[in-house]
Short mmCIF file of N, CA and C in Angstrom, two decimals:
data_model
loop_
_atom_site.label_atom_id
_atom_site.label_comp_id
_atom_site.label_asym_id
_atom_site.label_seq_id
_atom_site.Cartn_x
_atom_site.Cartn_y
_atom_site.Cartn_z
N MET A 1 -27.94 -20.40 5.69
CA MET A 1 -27.14 -20.85 4.49
C MET A 1 -27.25 -19.87 3.39
N LYS A 2 -28.49 -19.19 3.26
CA LYS A 2 -28.69 -18.05 2.31
C LYS A 2 -27.81 -16.87 2.49
N GLU A 3 -27.80 -16.42 3.76
CA GLU A 3 -26.88 -15.30 4.17
C GLU A 3 -25.51 -15.52 3.56
N ASN A 4 -24.93 -16.73 3.76
CA ASN A 4 -23.71 -17.00 3.10
C ASN A 4 -23.60 -16.87 1.66
N THR A 5 -24.67 -17.26 0.90
CA THR A 5 -24.72 -17.04 -0.47
C THR A 5 -24.70 -15.62 -0.87
N ILE A 6 -25.23 -14.87 0.08
CA ILE A 6 -25.27 -13.39 -0.19
C ILE A 6 -23.92 -12.66 0.14
N PHE A 7 -23.42 -13.08 1.16
CA PHE A 7 -22.08 -12.68 1.49
C PHE A 7 -21.14 -13.02 0.51
N THR A 8 -21.16 -14.18 0.04
CA THR A 8 -20.35 -14.71 -1.35
C THR A 8 -20.52 -13.89 -2.49
N LYS A 9 -21.73 -13.50 -2.92
CA LYS A 9 -22.00 -12.73 -4.01
C LYS A 9 -21.25 -11.51 -3.73
N ILE A 10 -21.52 -10.82 -2.59
CA ILE A 10 -20.97 -9.42 -2.15
C ILE A 10 -19.51 -9.48 -2.29
N TYR A 11 -18.91 -10.48 -1.74
CA TYR A 11 -17.49 -10.69 -1.75
C TYR A 11 -17.02 -10.63 -3.22
N TYR A 12 -17.51 -11.53 -4.06
CA TYR A 12 -17.06 -11.67 -5.38
C TYR A 12 -17.16 -10.31 -6.15
N GLY A 13 -18.24 -9.60 -5.74
CA GLY A 13 -18.62 -8.20 -6.52
C GLY A 13 -17.44 -7.22 -6.07
N LEU A 14 -17.10 -7.26 -4.76
CA LEU A 14 -16.21 -6.34 -4.25
C LEU A 14 -14.83 -6.72 -4.78
N GLU A 15 -14.60 -8.11 -4.68
CA GLU A 15 -13.19 -8.38 -5.38
C GLU A 15 -12.96 -8.10 -6.87
N LYS A 16 -14.02 -8.27 -7.69
CA LYS A 16 -13.84 -7.74 -8.92
C LYS A 16 -13.64 -6.18 -8.96
N ILE A 17 -14.33 -5.47 -8.34
CA ILE A 17 -13.99 -3.98 -8.28
C ILE A 17 -12.69 -3.48 -7.73
N GLU A 18 -12.28 -4.47 -6.57
CA GLU A 18 -11.02 -4.29 -6.18
C GLU A 18 -9.88 -4.58 -7.23
N SER A 19 -10.00 -5.71 -7.82
CA SER A 19 -9.01 -6.13 -8.98
C SER A 19 -8.70 -4.98 -9.91
N LYS A 20 -10.03 -4.46 -10.44
CA LYS A 20 -9.94 -3.48 -11.40
C LYS A 20 -9.18 -2.16 -10.97
N PHE A 21 -9.57 -1.85 -9.60
CA PHE A 21 -8.87 -0.52 -9.14
C PHE A 21 -7.55 -0.80 -8.90
N TYR A 22 -7.06 -2.08 -8.30
CA TYR A 22 -5.68 -2.36 -8.17
C TYR A 22 -4.82 -2.39 -9.56
N SER A 23 -5.34 -2.84 -10.59
CA SER A 23 -5.00 -2.84 -11.87
C SER A 23 -4.45 -1.34 -12.21
N ILE A 24 -5.56 -0.42 -12.05
CA ILE A 24 -5.28 0.88 -12.56
C ILE A 24 -4.12 1.53 -11.61
N LEU A 25 -4.21 1.12 -10.18
CA LEU A 25 -3.29 1.65 -9.18
C LEU A 25 -1.79 1.10 -9.54
N GLU A 26 -1.68 -0.05 -9.94
CA GLU A 26 -0.45 -0.74 -10.29
C GLU A 26 0.27 0.24 -11.48
N LYS A 27 -0.59 0.60 -12.44
CA LYS A 27 -0.07 1.16 -13.71
C LYS A 27 0.34 2.71 -13.15
N LEU A 28 -0.35 3.31 -12.30
CA LEU A 28 0.05 4.68 -11.59
C LEU A 28 1.24 4.56 -10.96
N VAL A 29 1.54 3.53 -10.16
CA VAL A 29 2.55 3.32 -9.35
C VAL A 29 3.78 3.08 -10.39
N ALA A 30 3.53 2.25 -11.30
CA ALA A 30 4.55 2.12 -12.24
C ALA A 30 5.02 3.31 -13.07
N VAL A 31 4.03 4.14 -13.28
CA VAL A 31 4.41 5.39 -13.98
C VAL A 31 5.24 6.36 -13.00
N MET A 32 4.74 6.35 -11.73
CA MET A 32 5.46 7.12 -10.65
C MET A 32 6.78 6.68 -10.59
N MET A 33 6.98 5.24 -10.59
CA MET A 33 8.39 4.73 -10.23
C MET A 33 9.41 5.25 -11.39
N PHE A 34 8.84 5.22 -12.78
CA PHE A 34 9.64 5.63 -13.82
C PHE A 34 9.98 6.97 -13.71
N ILE A 35 9.04 7.77 -13.45
CA ILE A 35 9.35 9.28 -13.24
C ILE A 35 10.51 9.62 -12.01
N VAL A 36 10.30 8.63 -10.76
CA VAL A 36 11.19 8.93 -9.74
C VAL A 36 12.40 8.39 -10.20
N THR A 37 12.64 7.39 -10.83
CA THR A 37 13.89 6.89 -11.39
C THR A 37 14.58 7.57 -12.26
N LEU A 38 13.93 8.26 -13.25
CA LEU A 38 14.33 9.27 -14.18
C LEU A 38 14.88 10.45 -13.34
N ASP A 39 14.26 10.94 -12.40
CA ASP A 39 14.64 11.96 -11.31
C ASP A 39 15.89 11.65 -10.64
N VAL A 40 16.10 10.43 -10.22
CA VAL A 40 17.19 9.96 -9.60
C VAL A 40 18.55 9.74 -10.53
N VAL A 41 18.10 9.43 -11.65
CA VAL A 41 19.22 9.23 -12.76
C VAL A 41 19.74 10.53 -13.05
N TYR A 42 18.77 11.59 -13.24
CA TYR A 42 19.24 12.93 -13.58
C TYR A 42 19.95 13.67 -12.38
N GLN A 43 19.74 13.29 -11.15
CA GLN A 43 20.42 13.84 -9.99
C GLN A 43 21.77 13.33 -10.10
N VAL A 44 21.96 11.98 -10.43
CA VAL A 44 23.31 11.28 -10.27
C VAL A 44 24.02 12.06 -11.42
N ALA A 45 23.51 12.06 -12.83
CA ALA A 45 24.11 12.55 -14.00
C ALA A 45 24.63 13.96 -13.81
N TYR A 46 23.66 14.67 -13.18
CA TYR A 46 24.08 16.11 -13.00
C TYR A 46 25.15 16.33 -12.24
N ARG A 47 25.25 15.83 -10.97
CA ARG A 47 26.08 16.02 -9.81
C ARG A 47 27.58 15.43 -10.34
N THR A 48 27.53 14.29 -11.18
CA THR A 48 28.83 13.81 -11.57
C THR A 48 29.37 14.27 -12.98
N ILE A 49 28.43 14.54 -13.88
CA ILE A 49 28.79 14.76 -15.17
C ILE A 49 28.36 16.11 -15.71
N LEU A 50 27.16 16.29 -15.64
CA LEU A 50 26.72 17.59 -16.38
C LEU A 50 27.12 18.87 -15.51
N VAL A 51 27.33 18.85 -14.43
CA VAL A 51 27.77 20.12 -13.63
C VAL A 51 29.16 20.46 -14.18
N LYS A 52 29.90 19.74 -14.94
CA LYS A 52 31.17 20.06 -15.35
C LYS A 52 30.92 21.01 -16.60
N PHE A 53 29.81 20.88 -17.33
CA PHE A 53 29.37 21.58 -18.61
C PHE A 53 28.59 22.76 -18.51
N ILE A 54 27.37 22.42 -17.75
CA ILE A 54 26.32 23.49 -17.45
C ILE A 54 25.85 23.39 -16.18
N THR A 55 25.39 24.72 -15.82
CA THR A 55 24.86 24.84 -14.31
C THR A 55 23.32 25.22 -14.43
N ILE A 56 22.58 24.29 -14.11
CA ILE A 56 21.27 24.23 -13.91
C ILE A 56 20.71 24.10 -12.47
N PRO A 57 20.14 24.96 -12.01
CA PRO A 57 19.66 24.91 -10.70
C PRO A 57 18.52 23.71 -10.67
N SER A 58 18.86 22.64 -9.99
CA SER A 58 17.91 21.48 -9.80
C SER A 58 17.71 21.06 -8.38
N ILE A 59 17.39 22.17 -7.59
CA ILE A 59 17.52 21.72 -6.11
C ILE A 59 16.20 20.82 -5.76
N PHE A 60 15.08 20.83 -6.57
CA PHE A 60 14.07 20.03 -6.20
C PHE A 60 14.04 18.66 -6.50
N THR A 61 15.13 18.15 -7.14
CA THR A 61 15.03 16.75 -7.59
C THR A 61 15.09 15.69 -6.49
N GLU A 62 15.93 16.16 -5.39
CA GLU A 62 16.18 15.11 -4.20
C GLU A 62 14.70 15.11 -3.47
N GLU A 63 14.12 16.16 -3.30
CA GLU A 63 12.98 16.37 -2.45
C GLU A 63 11.64 15.58 -3.29
N PHE A 64 11.90 15.85 -4.70
CA PHE A 64 10.68 15.14 -5.48
C PHE A 64 10.91 13.64 -5.49
N ALA A 65 12.14 13.24 -5.39
CA ALA A 65 12.36 11.75 -5.41
C ALA A 65 12.08 11.20 -4.09
N ARG A 66 12.21 11.84 -2.95
CA ARG A 66 11.89 11.46 -1.60
C ARG A 66 10.33 11.31 -1.64
N TYR A 67 9.63 12.39 -1.78
CA TYR A 67 8.12 12.46 -1.80
C TYR A 67 7.58 11.31 -2.72
N GLY A 68 8.24 11.20 -3.83
CA GLY A 68 7.65 10.21 -4.63
C GLY A 68 7.74 8.87 -4.18
N ILE A 69 8.81 8.55 -3.83
CA ILE A 69 9.07 7.14 -3.18
C ILE A 69 7.91 6.99 -1.97
N ILE A 70 7.78 8.04 -1.33
CA ILE A 70 6.75 7.69 0.11
C ILE A 70 5.46 7.57 -0.76
N TRP A 71 5.06 8.28 -1.60
CA TRP A 71 3.85 7.98 -2.31
C TRP A 71 3.64 6.83 -2.71
N ILE A 72 4.68 6.29 -3.57
CA ILE A 72 4.87 4.83 -4.20
C ILE A 72 4.54 3.91 -3.02
N MET A 73 5.41 3.89 -2.07
CA MET A 73 5.17 2.77 -0.94
C MET A 73 3.71 2.91 -0.33
N PHE A 74 3.04 4.03 -0.13
CA PHE A 74 1.75 3.87 0.55
C PHE A 74 0.89 3.48 -0.37
N LEU A 75 0.77 3.78 -1.68
CA LEU A 75 -0.24 3.52 -2.80
C LEU A 75 -0.05 1.94 -3.07
N PHE A 76 1.16 1.31 -2.95
CA PHE A 76 1.50 -0.11 -3.38
C PHE A 76 1.12 -1.04 -1.96
N LEU A 77 1.12 -0.35 -0.90
CA LEU A 77 1.11 -1.19 0.42
C LEU A 77 -0.27 -2.10 0.42
N PRO A 78 -1.43 -1.66 -0.05
CA PRO A 78 -2.63 -2.49 -0.07
C PRO A 78 -2.50 -3.62 -1.04
N ILE A 79 -2.00 -3.44 -2.23
CA ILE A 79 -1.46 -4.45 -3.20
C ILE A 79 -0.55 -5.50 -2.51
N CYS A 80 0.37 -5.09 -1.85
CA CYS A 80 1.27 -5.87 -1.34
C CYS A 80 0.55 -6.85 -0.14
N MET A 81 -0.27 -6.20 0.47
CA MET A 81 -1.09 -7.08 1.44
C MET A 81 -2.01 -8.01 0.70
N LYS A 82 -2.60 -7.66 -0.33
CA LYS A 82 -3.57 -8.50 -1.11
C LYS A 82 -2.84 -9.80 -1.63
N GLU A 83 -1.52 -9.52 -2.10
CA GLU A 83 -1.02 -10.56 -2.73
C GLU A 83 0.18 -11.28 -1.95
N GLY A 84 0.05 -10.97 -0.59
CA GLY A 84 0.68 -11.61 0.35
C GLY A 84 2.33 -11.43 0.32
N ARG A 85 2.85 -10.11 -0.40
CA ARG A 85 4.19 -9.96 -0.62
C ARG A 85 4.91 -9.40 0.67
N PHE A 86 4.41 -9.79 1.82
CA PHE A 86 5.34 -9.42 3.10
C PHE A 86 6.12 -10.64 3.57
N ALA A 87 7.11 -10.48 4.34
CA ALA A 87 7.83 -11.37 4.87
C ALA A 87 6.82 -12.10 5.98
N ALA A 88 6.93 -13.48 6.05
CA ALA A 88 5.90 -14.17 6.93
C ALA A 88 6.52 -15.59 7.00
N VAL A 89 6.32 -15.97 8.32
CA VAL A 89 6.74 -17.44 8.64
C VAL A 89 5.45 -18.15 8.36
N THR A 90 5.48 -19.17 7.59
CA THR A 90 4.31 -19.72 7.45
C THR A 90 4.15 -21.16 7.83
N LEU A 91 5.21 -21.61 8.68
CA LEU A 91 5.29 -23.00 9.07
C LEU A 91 4.12 -23.48 9.88
N VAL A 92 3.65 -22.58 10.79
CA VAL A 92 2.54 -22.92 11.79
C VAL A 92 1.16 -22.94 11.05
N ILE A 93 0.99 -22.03 10.08
CA ILE A 93 -0.12 -21.99 8.98
C ILE A 93 -0.25 -23.31 8.17
N GLU A 94 0.91 -23.57 7.53
CA GLU A 94 1.01 -24.74 6.69
C GLU A 94 0.63 -26.17 7.42
N LYS A 95 1.14 -26.32 8.71
CA LYS A 95 0.92 -27.56 9.46
C LYS A 95 -0.27 -27.71 10.25
N SER A 96 -1.04 -26.51 10.35
CA SER A 96 -2.23 -26.68 11.19
C SER A 96 -3.53 -26.91 10.31
N ASN A 97 -4.59 -27.52 10.97
CA ASN A 97 -5.54 -27.95 10.17
C ASN A 97 -6.55 -26.95 9.76
N PRO A 98 -7.60 -26.89 8.88
CA PRO A 98 -8.35 -25.79 8.47
C PRO A 98 -9.06 -24.87 9.74
N LYS A 99 -9.52 -25.61 10.72
CA LYS A 99 -10.36 -24.67 11.82
C LYS A 99 -9.14 -23.81 12.44
N ILE A 100 -7.98 -24.42 12.91
CA ILE A 100 -7.02 -23.58 13.53
C ILE A 100 -6.41 -22.55 12.56
N ARG A 101 -6.21 -22.89 11.37
CA ARG A 101 -5.74 -22.03 10.28
C ARG A 101 -6.84 -20.90 10.38
N LYS A 102 -8.02 -21.07 10.28
CA LYS A 102 -9.05 -19.81 10.25
C LYS A 102 -9.07 -19.08 11.49
N LEU A 103 -8.72 -19.89 12.68
CA LEU A 103 -8.68 -19.01 13.91
C LEU A 103 -7.49 -18.20 13.96
N ILE A 104 -6.25 -18.47 13.48
CA ILE A 104 -5.08 -17.91 13.35
C ILE A 104 -5.26 -16.71 12.29
N PHE A 105 -5.92 -16.85 11.31
CA PHE A 105 -6.31 -16.02 10.12
C PHE A 105 -7.07 -14.75 11.05
N PHE A 106 -8.04 -15.11 11.67
CA PHE A 106 -8.89 -14.00 12.26
C PHE A 106 -8.24 -13.33 13.32
N ILE A 107 -7.43 -14.00 14.20
CA ILE A 107 -6.67 -13.34 14.97
C ILE A 107 -5.55 -12.31 14.45
N ASN A 108 -4.85 -12.93 13.46
CA ASN A 108 -3.88 -12.14 12.80
C ASN A 108 -4.49 -11.01 12.10
N GLN A 109 -5.50 -11.09 11.29
CA GLN A 109 -6.15 -10.06 10.66
C GLN A 109 -6.91 -9.19 11.61
N SER A 110 -7.38 -9.57 12.66
CA SER A 110 -7.88 -8.61 13.67
C SER A 110 -6.99 -7.64 14.21
N LEU A 111 -5.74 -8.23 14.64
CA LEU A 111 -4.76 -7.35 15.08
C LEU A 111 -4.12 -6.41 14.07
N SER A 112 -4.09 -6.89 12.81
CA SER A 112 -3.50 -6.07 11.80
C SER A 112 -4.49 -4.99 11.62
N LEU A 113 -5.74 -5.19 11.49
CA LEU A 113 -6.87 -4.40 11.12
C LEU A 113 -7.00 -3.12 12.24
N ALA A 114 -6.92 -3.66 13.53
CA ALA A 114 -6.82 -2.72 14.72
C ALA A 114 -5.72 -1.77 14.72
N PHE A 115 -4.38 -2.41 14.23
CA PHE A 115 -3.14 -1.42 14.09
C PHE A 115 -3.44 -0.41 13.10
N ILE A 116 -3.83 -0.98 12.02
CA ILE A 116 -4.07 -0.12 10.80
C ILE A 116 -5.12 0.95 10.99
N ILE A 117 -6.21 0.67 11.76
CA ILE A 117 -7.13 1.64 11.95
C ILE A 117 -6.70 2.85 13.00
N ILE A 118 -5.97 2.28 13.97
CA ILE A 118 -5.39 3.42 14.94
C ILE A 118 -4.39 4.36 14.13
N ALA A 119 -3.45 3.66 13.12
CA ALA A 119 -2.55 4.40 12.44
C ALA A 119 -3.30 5.42 11.42
N PHE A 120 -4.36 4.85 10.92
CA PHE A 120 -5.37 5.59 10.07
C PHE A 120 -5.96 6.76 10.63
N ARG A 121 -6.20 6.60 11.96
CA ARG A 121 -6.82 7.81 12.71
C ARG A 121 -5.82 8.68 12.90
N TYR A 122 -4.48 8.22 13.41
CA TYR A 122 -3.55 9.20 13.59
C TYR A 122 -3.09 9.94 12.50
N SER A 123 -3.18 9.32 11.40
CA SER A 123 -2.45 9.90 10.21
C SER A 123 -3.24 11.23 9.59
N PHE A 124 -4.74 11.14 10.00
CA PHE A 124 -5.32 12.56 9.80
C PHE A 124 -4.95 13.64 10.74
N ILE A 125 -4.58 13.17 12.02
CA ILE A 125 -4.04 14.13 12.95
C ILE A 125 -2.78 14.84 12.33
N PHE A 126 -1.80 13.73 11.85
CA PHE A 126 -0.43 14.17 11.48
C PHE A 126 -0.69 15.09 10.18
N VAL A 127 -1.51 14.79 9.34
CA VAL A 127 -1.82 15.66 8.03
C VAL A 127 -2.22 16.91 8.42
N GLN A 128 -3.30 16.93 9.36
CA GLN A 128 -3.83 18.38 9.83
C GLN A 128 -2.69 19.10 10.56
N SER A 129 -1.93 18.50 11.17
CA SER A 129 -0.77 19.13 11.83
C SER A 129 0.30 19.75 10.94
N ASN A 130 0.18 19.26 9.79
CA ASN A 130 1.21 19.66 8.84
C ASN A 130 0.64 20.44 7.63
N LEU A 131 -0.66 21.16 8.06
CA LEU A 131 -1.33 21.78 6.81
C LEU A 131 -0.52 23.14 6.58
N LEU A 132 0.19 23.70 7.48
CA LEU A 132 0.84 24.96 7.13
C LEU A 132 2.27 24.66 6.62
N PHE A 133 2.68 23.42 6.71
CA PHE A 133 4.01 23.06 6.31
C PHE A 133 4.22 23.08 4.78
N THR A 134 5.34 23.59 4.27
CA THR A 134 5.51 23.69 2.76
C THR A 134 6.97 23.16 2.61
N SER A 135 7.14 22.27 1.73
CA SER A 135 8.39 21.70 1.53
C SER A 135 9.45 22.82 1.11
N PRO A 136 10.69 22.49 1.45
CA PRO A 136 11.83 23.68 1.35
C PRO A 136 12.09 24.05 -0.13
N SER A 137 12.15 23.12 -1.10
CA SER A 137 12.68 23.54 -2.45
C SER A 137 11.52 23.58 -3.33
N MET A 138 10.59 22.65 -3.21
CA MET A 138 9.51 22.51 -4.23
C MET A 138 8.11 23.50 -3.72
N ARG A 139 8.27 23.86 -2.43
CA ARG A 139 7.16 24.87 -1.84
C ARG A 139 5.88 24.04 -1.98
N LEU A 140 5.56 22.67 -1.84
CA LEU A 140 4.42 22.03 -1.81
C LEU A 140 3.89 22.01 -0.51
N PRO A 141 2.65 22.27 -0.47
CA PRO A 141 1.87 22.28 0.95
C PRO A 141 1.97 20.83 1.51
N GLY A 142 1.88 20.74 2.79
CA GLY A 142 2.05 19.69 3.48
C GLY A 142 0.99 18.61 3.30
N ILE A 143 -0.22 19.22 2.99
CA ILE A 143 -1.28 18.07 2.66
C ILE A 143 -1.04 17.46 1.46
N TYR A 144 -0.44 17.92 0.45
CA TYR A 144 -0.17 17.13 -0.79
C TYR A 144 0.95 16.00 -0.53
N ILE A 145 1.87 16.54 0.27
CA ILE A 145 3.06 15.55 0.68
C ILE A 145 2.47 14.30 1.55
N TYR A 146 1.75 14.66 2.61
CA TYR A 146 1.29 13.55 3.60
C TYR A 146 0.03 12.91 3.40
N SER A 147 -0.80 13.30 2.38
CA SER A 147 -2.23 12.68 2.22
C SER A 147 -1.89 11.26 1.65
N CYS A 148 -0.86 10.77 1.35
CA CYS A 148 -0.47 9.47 0.89
C CYS A 148 -0.64 8.57 2.01
N ILE A 149 -0.56 8.98 3.20
CA ILE A 149 -0.64 8.10 4.42
C ILE A 149 -2.14 7.52 4.76
N PRO A 150 -3.08 8.45 4.92
CA PRO A 150 -4.32 8.16 5.23
C PRO A 150 -5.04 7.37 3.78
N ILE A 151 -4.53 7.77 2.72
CA ILE A 151 -4.98 7.07 1.38
C ILE A 151 -4.61 5.80 1.38
N GLY A 152 -3.28 5.30 1.65
CA GLY A 152 -2.77 4.21 1.60
C GLY A 152 -3.44 3.15 2.70
N LEU A 153 -3.41 3.89 3.99
CA LEU A 153 -4.06 3.08 5.02
C LEU A 153 -5.40 2.80 4.87
N GLY A 154 -6.27 3.78 4.27
CA GLY A 154 -7.50 3.46 4.03
C GLY A 154 -7.74 2.22 3.23
N LEU A 155 -7.02 2.27 1.91
CA LEU A 155 -7.05 1.23 1.03
C LEU A 155 -6.65 -0.08 1.70
N CYS A 156 -5.66 0.12 2.77
CA CYS A 156 -5.24 -1.35 3.50
C CYS A 156 -6.61 -1.68 4.23
N ILE A 157 -7.33 -0.85 4.86
CA ILE A 157 -8.68 -1.04 5.70
C ILE A 157 -9.59 -1.84 4.90
N ILE A 158 -9.90 -1.28 3.67
CA ILE A 158 -10.85 -1.81 2.68
C ILE A 158 -10.34 -3.20 2.36
N GLN A 159 -9.03 -3.39 1.90
CA GLN A 159 -8.60 -4.57 1.59
C GLN A 159 -8.72 -5.65 2.44
N LEU A 160 -8.26 -5.21 3.80
CA LEU A 160 -8.58 -6.31 4.90
C LEU A 160 -10.06 -6.87 5.13
N LEU A 161 -10.99 -5.72 5.07
CA LEU A 161 -12.34 -6.01 5.32
C LEU A 161 -12.89 -6.88 4.18
N ILE A 162 -12.35 -6.77 2.97
CA ILE A 162 -12.76 -7.53 1.82
C ILE A 162 -12.20 -8.98 2.00
N GLU A 163 -11.23 -9.18 2.50
CA GLU A 163 -10.40 -10.40 2.67
C GLU A 163 -11.30 -11.20 3.83
N PHE A 164 -11.50 -10.55 4.95
CA PHE A 164 -12.32 -10.78 5.99
C PHE A 164 -13.81 -11.49 5.39
N LEU A 165 -14.34 -10.74 4.66
CA LEU A 165 -15.60 -11.05 4.01
C LEU A 165 -15.55 -12.51 3.18
N GLY A 166 -14.42 -12.34 2.47
CA GLY A 166 -14.04 -13.51 1.62
C GLY A 166 -13.94 -14.80 2.37
N VAL A 167 -13.33 -14.73 3.46
CA VAL A 167 -13.12 -15.82 4.30
C VAL A 167 -14.37 -16.27 5.17
N ILE A 168 -15.20 -15.33 5.53
CA ILE A 168 -16.38 -15.44 6.36
C ILE A 168 -17.33 -16.23 5.47
N SER A 169 -17.56 -15.78 4.02
CA SER A 169 -18.55 -16.22 3.10
C SER A 169 -17.90 -17.58 2.51
N GLY A 170 -16.80 -17.93 2.78
CA GLY A 170 -16.18 -19.16 2.14
C GLY A 170 -15.71 -19.05 0.78
N GLY A 171 -15.66 -17.84 0.18
CA GLY A 171 -15.34 -17.71 -1.11
C GLY A 171 -13.78 -17.34 -1.34
N LEU A 172 -13.10 -17.39 0.01
CA LEU A 172 -11.68 -17.30 0.11
C LEU A 172 -10.98 -18.25 1.33
N ALA A 173 -10.05 -18.87 1.05
CA ALA A 173 -9.52 -19.64 2.24
C ALA A 173 -8.52 -18.80 2.88
N PRO A 174 -8.31 -19.06 4.23
CA PRO A 174 -7.37 -18.00 5.02
C PRO A 174 -6.15 -18.31 4.43
N PHE A 175 -5.32 -17.23 4.41
CA PHE A 175 -4.05 -17.03 3.96
C PHE A 175 -3.74 -17.53 2.76
N THR A 176 -4.61 -17.50 1.84
CA THR A 176 -4.58 -17.73 0.28
C THR A 176 -3.18 -17.32 -0.25
N SER A 177 -3.09 -16.00 0.01
CA SER A 177 -2.08 -15.47 -0.77
C SER A 177 -0.70 -15.74 -0.07
N LEU A 178 -0.58 -16.06 0.93
CA LEU A 178 0.74 -16.49 1.68
C LEU A 178 1.07 -17.76 1.19
N LEU A 179 0.06 -18.70 1.03
CA LEU A 179 0.26 -20.18 0.93
C LEU A 179 0.24 -20.43 -0.65
N SER A 180 0.07 -19.65 -1.55
CA SER A 180 0.08 -20.03 -2.79
C SER A 180 1.28 -20.68 -3.52
N SER A 181 1.04 -21.41 -4.46
CA SER A 181 2.24 -22.14 -4.93
C SER A 181 2.99 -21.23 -5.77
N GLU A 182 2.64 -19.86 -6.00
CA GLU A 182 3.45 -19.02 -7.00
C GLU A 182 4.81 -18.57 -6.03
N GLY A 183 4.63 -18.78 -4.85
CA GLY A 183 5.85 -18.34 -4.05
C GLY A 183 5.86 -16.90 -3.81
N LYS A 184 4.76 -16.22 -3.80
CA LYS A 184 4.71 -14.66 -3.64
C LYS A 184 5.35 -14.26 -2.23
N GLY A 185 4.68 -14.68 -1.16
CA GLY A 185 5.06 -14.43 0.15
C GLY A 185 5.35 -15.54 1.16
N GLY A 186 5.78 -15.29 2.36
CA GLY A 186 6.00 -16.28 3.25
C GLY A 186 7.61 -16.69 3.18
N ALA A 187 7.84 -17.33 4.19
CA ALA A 187 9.49 -18.04 4.12
C ALA A 187 9.51 -19.27 3.40
N ASP A 188 10.56 -19.57 2.72
CA ASP A 188 10.73 -20.56 2.03
C ASP A 188 11.55 -21.71 2.72
#
């Protein structure tokens, strides 16, 4: 029982660090979304209105928006996992007893973790194969463009491991984020 208490303390410590980190990450992603939105609004305004009055070469805007959206998606992925903001059918989970729910949780999370670890490993190969790539208009090196993939997947692995630890230690009930009363995730 003492080990369980140690795991619980470790879980709550990691959860606290993770929450602070995700708070900062959410603010960073919000700033990125704002900048990408301004970029897209500028693209539309320039192509429809401004081009009639002035000619400013702005060939980088579409590329900037594309890479910005990719970075936003990969940085926000672990936060969505933590908060259960994915589509999920929760009927079986809701109707099952706690032991079955825990079993389903471990099977589900193990398969998710295995897939993410495989994708994480291959993301490094992908980034390495694009080291010599430069973007057409912004001339950004491939490592700056595609580094978001291993970063986002690495954060997902950490999030899943912390969630595993929470359920093992008893500090977190399985599928808490999906079954919350706030209606964040799952099917209604």
